[in-house]
C-alpha cells in the first residue's frame, strides 16, 4: 500500500513502487496509473477509474493501492502490522502551493492563495492538517510494516530510493533495473507520459494558467508565491514537528 498527503510526491513514488514490484514498463507506458494503482477512498463518476474499493475486488496478488488517509483511519489490519505501507511526505511550504495549483487547475475552488492557505493552516482541507497526517505515520514507524520517506530525499537521490523500496518490498533489482526505473521516473519523462500526466482528463474540468498535474517536481518552488508571513507561520509548524525528531528541508 502506498500512502501520502495530497501533493506530497504521490505520482513519482507510486510509479517507483509499481515498477519495483513488477518491472512492467510496457504496462506503465500504456495503462493509466489509476487503473494500475487503486485509489481506495476515491469514488467519483467524473474521474475515470475512481471506483474506490471495487477496484481491488478482482486485483491479483500482491494487491497494490494508494490512499491519502491519516494513519488513524487506516484498516486495523495495517495498523496491526499486516501488509506493507510506503509513506512519503513533503515539506508543507511546497505542499500548500502545489495543492492550491492543483485545486485551481481542476477548477475545484475559486479562492485566493491567501484564503486557501488559511484553510490549510486550520486543517480545513481534504484529509485534515499536514502535521496530523505526517506525525500519525512518523509516530508509528516502529510497527515494522512502514517505510517512511521524505520527498526531498526521494528527488535528491532517486536510485537510492528505488533500492530502499526494493529492499523493503523484498525485491531484488539489477543495476540495469534501477537505471531504467530512474529514467522512466524522471520528472521530464513523467510530464510527457500520458498514463501519468492526466492528459486523458483534459477538457473536463481543467483550467488554463495553472501549470499541469505534474509541475516542476523540485523542492523550493514555494519561494515563488508564498509571502514571508506564510513562510514564517509554516516555520512554526515545522518547529513543532521537529520536537518529534522529524525535520524537513524547505530549500
mmCIF file of C-alpha atoms in Angstrom, residues 29 33 68 72 84 89 134 151 155 172 236 242 247:
data_model
loop_
_atom_site.group_PDB
_atom_site.id
_atom_site.type_symbol
_atom_site.label_atom_id
_atom_site.label_comp_id
_atom_site.label_asym_id
_atom_site.label_seq_id
_atom_site.Cartn_x
_atom_site.Cartn_y
_atom_site.Cartn_z
ATOM 1 C CA UNK A 29 3.551 3.283 -20.566
ATOM 2 C CA UNK A 33 -1.865 4.839 -13.233
ATOM 3 C CA UNK A 68 -4.289 9.892 1.373
ATOM 4 C CA UNK A 72 -5.701 6.515 12.432
ATOM 5 C CA UNK A 84 3.316 -3.168 3.894
ATOM 6 C CA UNK A 89 5.672 13.279 2.912
ATOM 7 C CA UNK A 134 2.729 13.363 8.899
ATOM 8 C CA UNK A 151 10.035 13.729 -0.908
ATOM 9 C CA UNK A 155 14.221 13.518 -5.596
ATOM 10 C CA UNK A 172 15.965 -7.932 -5.996
ATOM 11 C CA UNK A 236 6.320 27.448 13.470
ATOM 12 C CA UNK A 242 10.895 18.912 14.905
ATOM 13 C CA UNK A 247 12.860 17.686 10.248
#
